[in-house]
Coordinates of C-alpha atoms and ligand atoms in Angstrom, one line a residue:
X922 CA 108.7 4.0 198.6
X923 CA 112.0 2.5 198.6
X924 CA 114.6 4.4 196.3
X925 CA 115.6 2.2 193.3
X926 CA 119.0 3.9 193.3
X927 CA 122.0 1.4 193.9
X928 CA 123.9 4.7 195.5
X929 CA 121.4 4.7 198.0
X930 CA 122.7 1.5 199.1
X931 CA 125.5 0.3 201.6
X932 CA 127.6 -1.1 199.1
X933 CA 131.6 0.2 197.8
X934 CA 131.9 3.1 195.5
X935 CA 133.4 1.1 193.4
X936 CA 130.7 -1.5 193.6
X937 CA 128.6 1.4 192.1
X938 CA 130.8 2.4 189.5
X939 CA 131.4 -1.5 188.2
X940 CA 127.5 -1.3 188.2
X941 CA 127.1 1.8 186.3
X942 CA 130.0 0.4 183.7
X943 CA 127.3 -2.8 183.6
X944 CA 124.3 -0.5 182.5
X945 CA 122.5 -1.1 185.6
X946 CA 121.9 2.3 186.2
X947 CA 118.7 1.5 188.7
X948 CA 117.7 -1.0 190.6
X949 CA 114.6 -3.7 189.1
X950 CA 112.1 -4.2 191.6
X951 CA 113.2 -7.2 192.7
X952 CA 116.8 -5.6 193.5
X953 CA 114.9 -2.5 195.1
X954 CA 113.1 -4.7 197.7
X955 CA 115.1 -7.2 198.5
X956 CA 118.7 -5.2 198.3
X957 CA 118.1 -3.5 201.5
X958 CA 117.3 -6.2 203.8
X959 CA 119.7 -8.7 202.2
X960 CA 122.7 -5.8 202.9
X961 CA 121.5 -5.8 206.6
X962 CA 121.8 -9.7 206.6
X963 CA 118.1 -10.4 207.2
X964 CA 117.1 -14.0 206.0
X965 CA 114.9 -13.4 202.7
X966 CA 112.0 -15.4 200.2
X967 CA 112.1 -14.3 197.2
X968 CA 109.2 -14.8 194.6
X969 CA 110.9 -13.8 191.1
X970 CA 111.6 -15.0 187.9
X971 CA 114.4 -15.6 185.5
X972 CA 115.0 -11.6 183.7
X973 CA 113.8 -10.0 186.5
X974 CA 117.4 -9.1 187.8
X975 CA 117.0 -11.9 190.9
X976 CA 120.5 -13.1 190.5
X977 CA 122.0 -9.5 191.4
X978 CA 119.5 -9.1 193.7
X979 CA 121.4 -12.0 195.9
X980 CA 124.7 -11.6 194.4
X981 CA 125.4 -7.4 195.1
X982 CA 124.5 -8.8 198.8
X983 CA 126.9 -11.8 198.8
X984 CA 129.5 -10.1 197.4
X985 CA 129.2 -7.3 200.3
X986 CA 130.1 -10.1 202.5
X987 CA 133.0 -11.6 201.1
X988 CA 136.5 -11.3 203.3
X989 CA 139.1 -11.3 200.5
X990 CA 141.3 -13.1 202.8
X991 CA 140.1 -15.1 204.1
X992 CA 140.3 -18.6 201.8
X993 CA 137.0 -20.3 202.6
X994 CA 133.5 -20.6 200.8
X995 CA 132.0 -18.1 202.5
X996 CA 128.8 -17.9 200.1
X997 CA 126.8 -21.1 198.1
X998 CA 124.4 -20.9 195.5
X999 CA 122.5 -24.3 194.4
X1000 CA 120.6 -24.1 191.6
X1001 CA 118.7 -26.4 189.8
X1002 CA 120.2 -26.6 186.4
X1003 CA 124.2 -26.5 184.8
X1004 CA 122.8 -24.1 182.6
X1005 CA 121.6 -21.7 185.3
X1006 CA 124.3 -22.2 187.4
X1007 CA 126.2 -21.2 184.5
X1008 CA 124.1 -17.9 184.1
X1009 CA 124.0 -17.2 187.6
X1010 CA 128.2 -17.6 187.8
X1011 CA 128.7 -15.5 184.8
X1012 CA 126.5 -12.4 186.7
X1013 CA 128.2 -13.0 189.9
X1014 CA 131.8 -12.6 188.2
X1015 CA 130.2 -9.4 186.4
X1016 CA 129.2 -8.6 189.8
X1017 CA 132.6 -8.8 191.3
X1018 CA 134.9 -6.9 188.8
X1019 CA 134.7 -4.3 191.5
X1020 CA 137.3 -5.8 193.4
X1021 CA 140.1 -7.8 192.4
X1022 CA 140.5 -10.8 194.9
X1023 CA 137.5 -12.9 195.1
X1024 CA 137.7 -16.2 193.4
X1025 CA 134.1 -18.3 191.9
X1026 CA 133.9 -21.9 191.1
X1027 CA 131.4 -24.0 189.6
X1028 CA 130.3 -27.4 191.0
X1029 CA 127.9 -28.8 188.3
X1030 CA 127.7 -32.6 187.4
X1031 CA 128.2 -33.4 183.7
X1032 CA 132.0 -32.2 184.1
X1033 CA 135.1 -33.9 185.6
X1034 CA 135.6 -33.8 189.5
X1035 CA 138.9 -33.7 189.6
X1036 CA 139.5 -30.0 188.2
X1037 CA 137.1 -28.7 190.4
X1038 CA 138.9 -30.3 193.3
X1039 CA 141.8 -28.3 192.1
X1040 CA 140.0 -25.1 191.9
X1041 CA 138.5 -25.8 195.2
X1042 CA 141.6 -26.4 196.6
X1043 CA 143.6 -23.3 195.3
X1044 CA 140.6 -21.7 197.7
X1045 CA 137.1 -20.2 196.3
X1046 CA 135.2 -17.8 198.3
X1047 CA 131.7 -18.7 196.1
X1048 CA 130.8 -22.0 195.2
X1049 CA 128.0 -22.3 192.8
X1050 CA 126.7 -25.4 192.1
X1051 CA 124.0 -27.8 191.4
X1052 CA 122.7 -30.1 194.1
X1053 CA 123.9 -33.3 193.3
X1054 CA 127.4 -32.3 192.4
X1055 CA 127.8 -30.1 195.3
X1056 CA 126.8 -33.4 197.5
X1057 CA 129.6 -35.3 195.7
X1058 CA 132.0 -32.8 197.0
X1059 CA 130.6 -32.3 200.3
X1060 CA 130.9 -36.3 200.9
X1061 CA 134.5 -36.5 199.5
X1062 CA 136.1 -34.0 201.9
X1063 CA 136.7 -31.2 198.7
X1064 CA 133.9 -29.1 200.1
X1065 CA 133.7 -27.5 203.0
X1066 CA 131.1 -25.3 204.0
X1067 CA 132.1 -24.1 208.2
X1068 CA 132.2 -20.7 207.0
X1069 CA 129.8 -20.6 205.1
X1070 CA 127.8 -16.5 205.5
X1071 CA 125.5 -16.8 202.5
X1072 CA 123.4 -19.3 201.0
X1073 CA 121.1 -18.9 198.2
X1074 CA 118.5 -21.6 196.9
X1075 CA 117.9 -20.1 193.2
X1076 CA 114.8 -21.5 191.4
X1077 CA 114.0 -23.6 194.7
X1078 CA 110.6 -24.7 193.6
X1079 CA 111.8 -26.0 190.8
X1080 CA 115.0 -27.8 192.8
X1081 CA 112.2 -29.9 195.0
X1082 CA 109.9 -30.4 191.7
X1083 CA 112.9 -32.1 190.5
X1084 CA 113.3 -34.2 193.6
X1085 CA 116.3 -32.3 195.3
X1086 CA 114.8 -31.9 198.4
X1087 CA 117.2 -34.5 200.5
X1088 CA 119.7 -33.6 198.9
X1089 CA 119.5 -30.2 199.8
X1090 CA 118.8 -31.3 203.3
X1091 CA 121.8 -32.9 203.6
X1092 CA 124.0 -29.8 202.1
X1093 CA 122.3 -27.2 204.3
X1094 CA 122.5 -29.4 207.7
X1095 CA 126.7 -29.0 206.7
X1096 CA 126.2 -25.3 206.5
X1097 CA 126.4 -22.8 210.1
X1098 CA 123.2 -22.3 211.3
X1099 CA 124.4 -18.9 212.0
X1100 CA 124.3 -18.3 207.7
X1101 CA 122.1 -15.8 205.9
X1102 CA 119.3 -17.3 204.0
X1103 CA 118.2 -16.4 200.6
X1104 CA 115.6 -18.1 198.8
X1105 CA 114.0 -17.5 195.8
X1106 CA 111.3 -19.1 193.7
X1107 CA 109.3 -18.3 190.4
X1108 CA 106.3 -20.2 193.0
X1109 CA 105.2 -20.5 196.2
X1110 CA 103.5 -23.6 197.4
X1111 CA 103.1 -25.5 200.3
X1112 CA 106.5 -27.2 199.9
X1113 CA 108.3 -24.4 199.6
X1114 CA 106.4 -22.8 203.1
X1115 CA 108.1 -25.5 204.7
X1116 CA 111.1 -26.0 203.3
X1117 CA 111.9 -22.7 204.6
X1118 CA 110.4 -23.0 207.7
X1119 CA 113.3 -25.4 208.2
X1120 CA 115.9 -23.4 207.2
X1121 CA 115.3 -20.1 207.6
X1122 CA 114.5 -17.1 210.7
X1123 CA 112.2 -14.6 210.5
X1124 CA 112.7 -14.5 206.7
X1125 CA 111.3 -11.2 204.8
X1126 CA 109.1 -12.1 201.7
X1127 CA 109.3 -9.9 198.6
X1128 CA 107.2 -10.4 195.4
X1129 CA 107.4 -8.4 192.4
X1130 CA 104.8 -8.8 189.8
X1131 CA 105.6 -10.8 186.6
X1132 CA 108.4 -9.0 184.6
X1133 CA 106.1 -9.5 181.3
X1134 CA 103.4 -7.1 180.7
X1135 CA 100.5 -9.2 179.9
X1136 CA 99.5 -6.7 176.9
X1137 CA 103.3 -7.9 175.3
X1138 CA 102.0 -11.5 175.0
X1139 CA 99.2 -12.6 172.8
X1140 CA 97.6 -15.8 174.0
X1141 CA 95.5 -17.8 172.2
X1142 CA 93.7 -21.7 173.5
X1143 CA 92.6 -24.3 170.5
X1144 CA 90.1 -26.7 171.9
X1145 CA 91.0 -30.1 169.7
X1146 CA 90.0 -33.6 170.3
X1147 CA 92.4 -35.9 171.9
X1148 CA 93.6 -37.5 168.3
X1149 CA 94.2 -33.9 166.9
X1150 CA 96.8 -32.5 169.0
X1151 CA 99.7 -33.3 166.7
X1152 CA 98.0 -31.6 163.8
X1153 CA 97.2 -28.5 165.2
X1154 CA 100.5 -28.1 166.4
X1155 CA 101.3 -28.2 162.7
X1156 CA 98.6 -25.6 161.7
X1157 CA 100.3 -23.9 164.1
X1158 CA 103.4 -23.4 162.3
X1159 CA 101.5 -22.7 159.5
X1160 CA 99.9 -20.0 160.6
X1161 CA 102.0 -18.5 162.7
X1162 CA 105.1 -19.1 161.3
X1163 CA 107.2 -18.2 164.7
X1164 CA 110.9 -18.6 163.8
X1165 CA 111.9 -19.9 167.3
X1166 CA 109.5 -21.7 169.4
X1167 CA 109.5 -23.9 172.0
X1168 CA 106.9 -26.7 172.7
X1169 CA 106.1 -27.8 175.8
X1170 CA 105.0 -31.3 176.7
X1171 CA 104.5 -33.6 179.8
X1172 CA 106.5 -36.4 179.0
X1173 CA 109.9 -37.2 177.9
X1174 CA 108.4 -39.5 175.4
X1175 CA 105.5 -37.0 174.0
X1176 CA 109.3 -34.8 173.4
X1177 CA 110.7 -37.3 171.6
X1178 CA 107.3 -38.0 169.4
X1179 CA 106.6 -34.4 169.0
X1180 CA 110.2 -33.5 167.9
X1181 CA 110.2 -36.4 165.3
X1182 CA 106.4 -35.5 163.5
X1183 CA 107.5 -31.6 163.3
X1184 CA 110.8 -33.0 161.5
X1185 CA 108.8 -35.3 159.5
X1186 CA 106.5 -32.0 158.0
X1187 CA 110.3 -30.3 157.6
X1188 CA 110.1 -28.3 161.0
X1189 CA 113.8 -28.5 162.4
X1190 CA 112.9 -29.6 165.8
X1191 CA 115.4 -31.1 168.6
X1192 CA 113.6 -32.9 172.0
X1193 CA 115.6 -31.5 175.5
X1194 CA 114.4 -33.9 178.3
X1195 CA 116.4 -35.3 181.6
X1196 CA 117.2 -38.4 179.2
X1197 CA 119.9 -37.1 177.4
X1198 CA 123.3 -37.1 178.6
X1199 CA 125.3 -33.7 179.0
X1200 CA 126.9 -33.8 175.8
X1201 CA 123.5 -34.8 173.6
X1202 CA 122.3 -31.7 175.9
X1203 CA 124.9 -29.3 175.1
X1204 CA 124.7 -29.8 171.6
X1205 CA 120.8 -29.0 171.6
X1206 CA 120.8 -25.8 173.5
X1207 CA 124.2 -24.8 171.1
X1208 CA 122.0 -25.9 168.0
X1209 CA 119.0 -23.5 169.4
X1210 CA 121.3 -20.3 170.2
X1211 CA 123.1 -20.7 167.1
X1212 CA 120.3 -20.5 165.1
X1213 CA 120.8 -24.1 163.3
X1214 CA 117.5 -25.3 165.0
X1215 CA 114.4 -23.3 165.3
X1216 CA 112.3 -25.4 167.5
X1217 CA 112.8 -27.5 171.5
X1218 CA 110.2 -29.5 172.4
X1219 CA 110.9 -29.4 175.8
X1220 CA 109.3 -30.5 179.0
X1221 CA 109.2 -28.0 181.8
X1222 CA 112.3 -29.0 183.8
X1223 CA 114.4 -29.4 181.0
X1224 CA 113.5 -25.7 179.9
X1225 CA 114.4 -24.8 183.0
X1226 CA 117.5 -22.1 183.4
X1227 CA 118.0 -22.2 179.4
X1228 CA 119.3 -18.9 178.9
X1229 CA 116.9 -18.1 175.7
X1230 CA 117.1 -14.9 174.5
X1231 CA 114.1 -13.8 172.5
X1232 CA 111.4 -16.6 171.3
X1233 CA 108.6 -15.5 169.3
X1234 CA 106.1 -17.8 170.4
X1235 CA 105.7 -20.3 173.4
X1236 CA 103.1 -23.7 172.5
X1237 CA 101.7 -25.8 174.7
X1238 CA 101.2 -28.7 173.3
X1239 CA 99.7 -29.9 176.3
X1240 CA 98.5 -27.5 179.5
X1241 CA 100.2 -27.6 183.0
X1242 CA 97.7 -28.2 186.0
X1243 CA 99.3 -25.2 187.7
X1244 CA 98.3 -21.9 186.0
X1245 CA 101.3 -20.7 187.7
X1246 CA 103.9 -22.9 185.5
X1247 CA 102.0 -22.0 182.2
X1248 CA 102.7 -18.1 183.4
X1249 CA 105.9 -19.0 183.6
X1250 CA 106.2 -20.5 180.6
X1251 CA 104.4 -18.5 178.4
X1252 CA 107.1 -15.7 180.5
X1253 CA 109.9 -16.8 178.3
X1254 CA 108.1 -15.3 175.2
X1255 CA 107.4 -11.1 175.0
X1256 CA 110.7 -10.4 176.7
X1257 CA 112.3 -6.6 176.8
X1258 CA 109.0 -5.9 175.1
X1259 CA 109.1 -7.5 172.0
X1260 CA 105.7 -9.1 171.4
X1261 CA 105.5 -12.7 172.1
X1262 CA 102.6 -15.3 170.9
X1263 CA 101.4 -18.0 173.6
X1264 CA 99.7 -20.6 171.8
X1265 CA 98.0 -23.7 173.9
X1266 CA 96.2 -26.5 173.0
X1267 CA 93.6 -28.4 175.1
X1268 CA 91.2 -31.1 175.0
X1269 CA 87.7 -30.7 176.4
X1270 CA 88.5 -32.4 179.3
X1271 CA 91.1 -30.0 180.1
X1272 CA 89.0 -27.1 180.1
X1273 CA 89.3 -26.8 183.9
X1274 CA 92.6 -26.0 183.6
X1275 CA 91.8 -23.2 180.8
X1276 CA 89.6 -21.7 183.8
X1277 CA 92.2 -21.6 186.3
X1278 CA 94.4 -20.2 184.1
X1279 CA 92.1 -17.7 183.5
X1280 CA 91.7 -17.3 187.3
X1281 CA 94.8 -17.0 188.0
X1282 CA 95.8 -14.5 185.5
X1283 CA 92.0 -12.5 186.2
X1284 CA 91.1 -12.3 182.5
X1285 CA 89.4 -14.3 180.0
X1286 CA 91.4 -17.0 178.4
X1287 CA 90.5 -16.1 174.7
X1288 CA 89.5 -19.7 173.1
X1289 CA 89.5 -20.6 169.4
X1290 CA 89.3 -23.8 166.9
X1291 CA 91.8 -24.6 165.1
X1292 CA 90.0 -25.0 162.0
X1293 CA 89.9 -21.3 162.0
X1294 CA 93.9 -21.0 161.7
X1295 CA 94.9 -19.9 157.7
X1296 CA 97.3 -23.0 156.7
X1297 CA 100.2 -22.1 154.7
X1298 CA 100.6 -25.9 153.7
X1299 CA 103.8 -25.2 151.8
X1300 CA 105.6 -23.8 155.1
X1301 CA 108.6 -25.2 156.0
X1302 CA 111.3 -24.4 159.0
X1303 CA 114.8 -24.7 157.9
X1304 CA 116.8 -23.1 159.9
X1305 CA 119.5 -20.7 157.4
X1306 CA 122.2 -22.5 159.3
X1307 CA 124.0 -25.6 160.1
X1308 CA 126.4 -26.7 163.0
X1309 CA 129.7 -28.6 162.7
X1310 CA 131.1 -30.3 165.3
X1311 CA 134.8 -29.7 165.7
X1312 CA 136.7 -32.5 167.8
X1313 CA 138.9 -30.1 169.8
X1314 CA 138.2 -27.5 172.1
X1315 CA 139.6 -25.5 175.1
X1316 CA 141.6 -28.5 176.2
X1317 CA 143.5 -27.9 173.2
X1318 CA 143.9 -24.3 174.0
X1319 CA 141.3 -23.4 170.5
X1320 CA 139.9 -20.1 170.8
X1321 CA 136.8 -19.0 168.7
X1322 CA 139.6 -16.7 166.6
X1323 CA 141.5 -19.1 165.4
X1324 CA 137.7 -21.2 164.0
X1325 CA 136.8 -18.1 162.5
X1326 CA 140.6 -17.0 160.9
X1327 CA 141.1 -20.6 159.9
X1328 CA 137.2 -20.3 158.0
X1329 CA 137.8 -16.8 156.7
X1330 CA 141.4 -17.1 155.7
X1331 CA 142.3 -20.4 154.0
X1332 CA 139.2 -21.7 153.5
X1333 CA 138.0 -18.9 151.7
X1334 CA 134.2 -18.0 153.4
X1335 CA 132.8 -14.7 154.0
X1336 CA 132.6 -14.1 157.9
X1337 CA 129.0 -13.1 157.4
X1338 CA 128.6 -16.8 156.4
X1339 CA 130.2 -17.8 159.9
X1340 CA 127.6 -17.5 163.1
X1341 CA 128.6 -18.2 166.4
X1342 CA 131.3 -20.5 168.0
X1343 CA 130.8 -22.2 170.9
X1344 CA 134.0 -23.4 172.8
X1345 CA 133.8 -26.6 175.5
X1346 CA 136.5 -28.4 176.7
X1347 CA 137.1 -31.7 174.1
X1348 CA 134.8 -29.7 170.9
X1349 CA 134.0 -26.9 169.7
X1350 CA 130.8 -25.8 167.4
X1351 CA 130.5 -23.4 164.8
X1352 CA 127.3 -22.4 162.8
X1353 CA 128.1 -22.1 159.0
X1354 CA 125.6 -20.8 157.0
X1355 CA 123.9 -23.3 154.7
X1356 CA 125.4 -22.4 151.2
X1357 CA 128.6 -22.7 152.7
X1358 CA 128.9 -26.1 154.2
X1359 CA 130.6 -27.8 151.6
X1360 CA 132.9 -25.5 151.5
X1361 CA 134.1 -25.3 154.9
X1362 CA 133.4 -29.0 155.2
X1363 CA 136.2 -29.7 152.2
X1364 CA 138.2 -27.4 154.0
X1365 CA 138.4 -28.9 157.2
X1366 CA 138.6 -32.3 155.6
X1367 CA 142.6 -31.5 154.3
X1368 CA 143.4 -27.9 155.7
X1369 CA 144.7 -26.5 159.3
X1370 CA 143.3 -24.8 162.3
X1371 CA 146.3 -23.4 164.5
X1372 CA 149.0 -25.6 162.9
X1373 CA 146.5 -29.2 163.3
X1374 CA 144.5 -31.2 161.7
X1375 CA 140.9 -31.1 163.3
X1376 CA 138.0 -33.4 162.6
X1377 CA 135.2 -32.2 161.6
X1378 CA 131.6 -33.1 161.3
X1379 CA 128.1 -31.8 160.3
X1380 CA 125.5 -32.3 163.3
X1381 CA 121.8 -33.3 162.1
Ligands
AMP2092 P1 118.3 -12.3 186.0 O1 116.9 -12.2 186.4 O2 119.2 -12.3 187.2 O3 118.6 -13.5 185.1 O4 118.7 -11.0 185.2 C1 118.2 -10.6 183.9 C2 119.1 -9.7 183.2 O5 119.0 -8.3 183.7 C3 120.5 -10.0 183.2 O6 121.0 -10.0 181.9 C4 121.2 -8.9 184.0 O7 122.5 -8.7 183.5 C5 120.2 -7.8 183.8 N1 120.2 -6.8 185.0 C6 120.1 -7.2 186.3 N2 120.0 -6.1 187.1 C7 119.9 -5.0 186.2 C8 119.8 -3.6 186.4 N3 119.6 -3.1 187.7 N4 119.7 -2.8 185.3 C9 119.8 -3.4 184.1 N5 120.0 -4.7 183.8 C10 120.0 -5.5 184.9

């Protein structure tokens, strides 16, 4: 039985402490299994899952094998998302406090190229990226990967799912064949058997069970007819009432329907699909975290790498095929053992897929009607707060201080009434509690922030 103590590992002292001053006091599975092998530089498949600790798992054994000084990417993660990406740099630079010298940047599309040639050529030794970006840079000379030690696919099923697979071809064939490996994936399929056949030797697989306890999750399948899906969803809400949901759907276009009937029965709902551009995207996922929008209807790319916190209840609106993407989706409800409600609806020609699920999981999937869900008809989902859109951001040097002193100080609001600022490079956000809209609207329509005159604007 491997020791899920990070002291029992070949890693700095001070590696230890920065992890102890983290609250990482033991290793998760995931960390315990693969930690080992990955410190010993053996080539590793990974079968985990967003919260399950993967990214230190890969990035306490990068780190390890970092020269300080020498100015090169020595270790790339691709990932499929800008959000994950994010996540995963933010952990890494966690990861790295322990020493003082080691430099990160972040290669994801939806962002200028021509500070990240800067950063990349003031010298990184970790590159994290997404694929597409990280191609750009690779064909324009900014990127170079000869010595290259570590590379990590993060979420790689869902990187060929959403078509990456050339792509990634063409970045790993510019990598040394001499690298370490490290891929990990919520799934395993074929495509994923030989994609690493391909790229990696003799590589060690570790799988650690689902990070959910399937007593945490309550899960509940409505058989409908084909014409009622849209209003059970509603009943749905009525019943249940979950204060932050997201809906799952197959289509960008069943997103976009979904998202508009819920806000026609006064449900605050927001569709997050590959067609919106970054900046329609950005303002979504703020509007979710900030609390100004209860409900994404999502399809299962897009929800990809969102870094959601705690969601009461997971819907399918429609079921996946593979009962190993509705595990994975009903996964992002129930977390740190809150209880979590997975609600799915399916026609009767989908009741094979309510079998394998029930397969796959090796219990009964509990069926219902909808006609025996209570209806609160008079339920409504208004989110307590709104966003404004402010039109400057970093670029101006704004820091989330100067929103809130500007809001609490001349304009007059409580700061209980203020709810989190989100900073980007040309806007900022900031949720304002309903009640107190107009008043920080009329503020902000003659008054200052930091000396200027800011635009600002209510997003619906
Ligand atoms: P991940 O699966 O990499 O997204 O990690 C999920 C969360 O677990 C992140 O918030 C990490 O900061 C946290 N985490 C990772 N490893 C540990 C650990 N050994 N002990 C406590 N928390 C951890």
């Amino acid at each position: 039985m491997a020791s899920d103590s990070f002291s029992s590992l070949s890693i700095p002292a001070a590696q230890i402490a920065n992890l102890d001053s983290l609250g990482y006091t033991k290793m998760t599975p995931i960390q315990a299994q693969s930690l080992p092998q990955v410190l010993k530089g053996k080539d590793l498949i990974a079968k985990a899952k967003t919260g399950s600790g993967k990214t230190a798992a890969f990035g306490i054994g990068l780190l390890n094998n970092i020269n300080p000084r020498f100015f090169g990417v020595q270790a790339l993660v691709i990932c499929p998302t800008r959000e994950l990406a994010d996540q995963v740099g933010k952990e890494i630079r966690r990861l790295a406090r322990f020493t003082q010298n080691i430099k990160l940047v972040l290669l994801c599309g939806g962002k200028p190229l021509g500070p990240q040639i800067g950063s990349l050529e003031h010298g990184a030794h970790i590159v994290v990226g997404t694929p597409g970006r990280l191609q750009d840079h690779l064909r324009k000379g900014t990127l170079k990967l000869e010595g290259l030690k570590t590379l990590v696919l993060d979420e790689a099923d869902r990187m060929l799912d959403m078509g990456f697979f050339d792509v990634m071809k063409d970045i790993i064939a510019q990598t040394p064949k001499s690298r370490q490996t490290l891929l990990f994936s919520a799934t395993y399929p074929d495509t994923i058997k030989q994609m690493s056949q391909s790229i990696q030797r003799n590589p060690i697989t570790v799988t650690v069970e689902s990070e959910h306890k399937a007593s945490v999750i309550e899960q509940l399948f409505y058989e409908v007819k084909k014409h009622e899906r849209n209003n059970t969803l509603l009943a749905l809400f009525e019943h249940y009432h979950p204060e932050s949901t997201v809906v799952f759907c197959h289509t960008k276009k069943q997103c976009d329907e979904v998202a508009i009937f819920l806000r026609d029965h006064q449900i605050e709902a927001l569709a997050i699909h590959g067609d919106l551009d970054q900046r329609e995207r950005d303002q979504v996922l703020v509007r979710f975290a900030n609390n100004s929008c209860s409900v994404l209807v999502a399809t299962d790319v897009a929800a990809r790498g969102l870094d959601i916190k705690s969601l009461q209840a997971v819907i399918n609106y429609e079921l996946p095929r593979d009962p190993e993407i509705f595990v994975h989706r009903i996964g992002r409800t129930g977390r740190a053992g809150e209880k979590g409600i997975a609600l799915s609806i399916f026609t009767p020609s989908e009741v094979v897929r309510v079998n394998a699920i029930a397969d796959y999981q090796k219990k009964p999937s509990i069926c219902d009607v909808p006609e025996s869900l209570d209806r609160d008809p008079a339920f409504t989902l208004q989110p307590s707060m709104i966003t404004i859109q402010l039109d400057a951001g970093r670029k101006s040097k704004l820091r989330p201080g100067d929103i809130l002193g500007a809001l609490t100080g001349d304009a007059g609001l409580a700061g209980s009434q203020i709810g989190k600022i989100d900073i980007f490079d040309m806007s900022s956000y900031v949720a304002i509690e309903r009640s107190a809209l107009r008043q920080a609207l009329n503020y902000l329509a003659n008054g200052k922030i930091k000396g200027r005159t800011i635009r600002a604007r209510k997003i619906r």
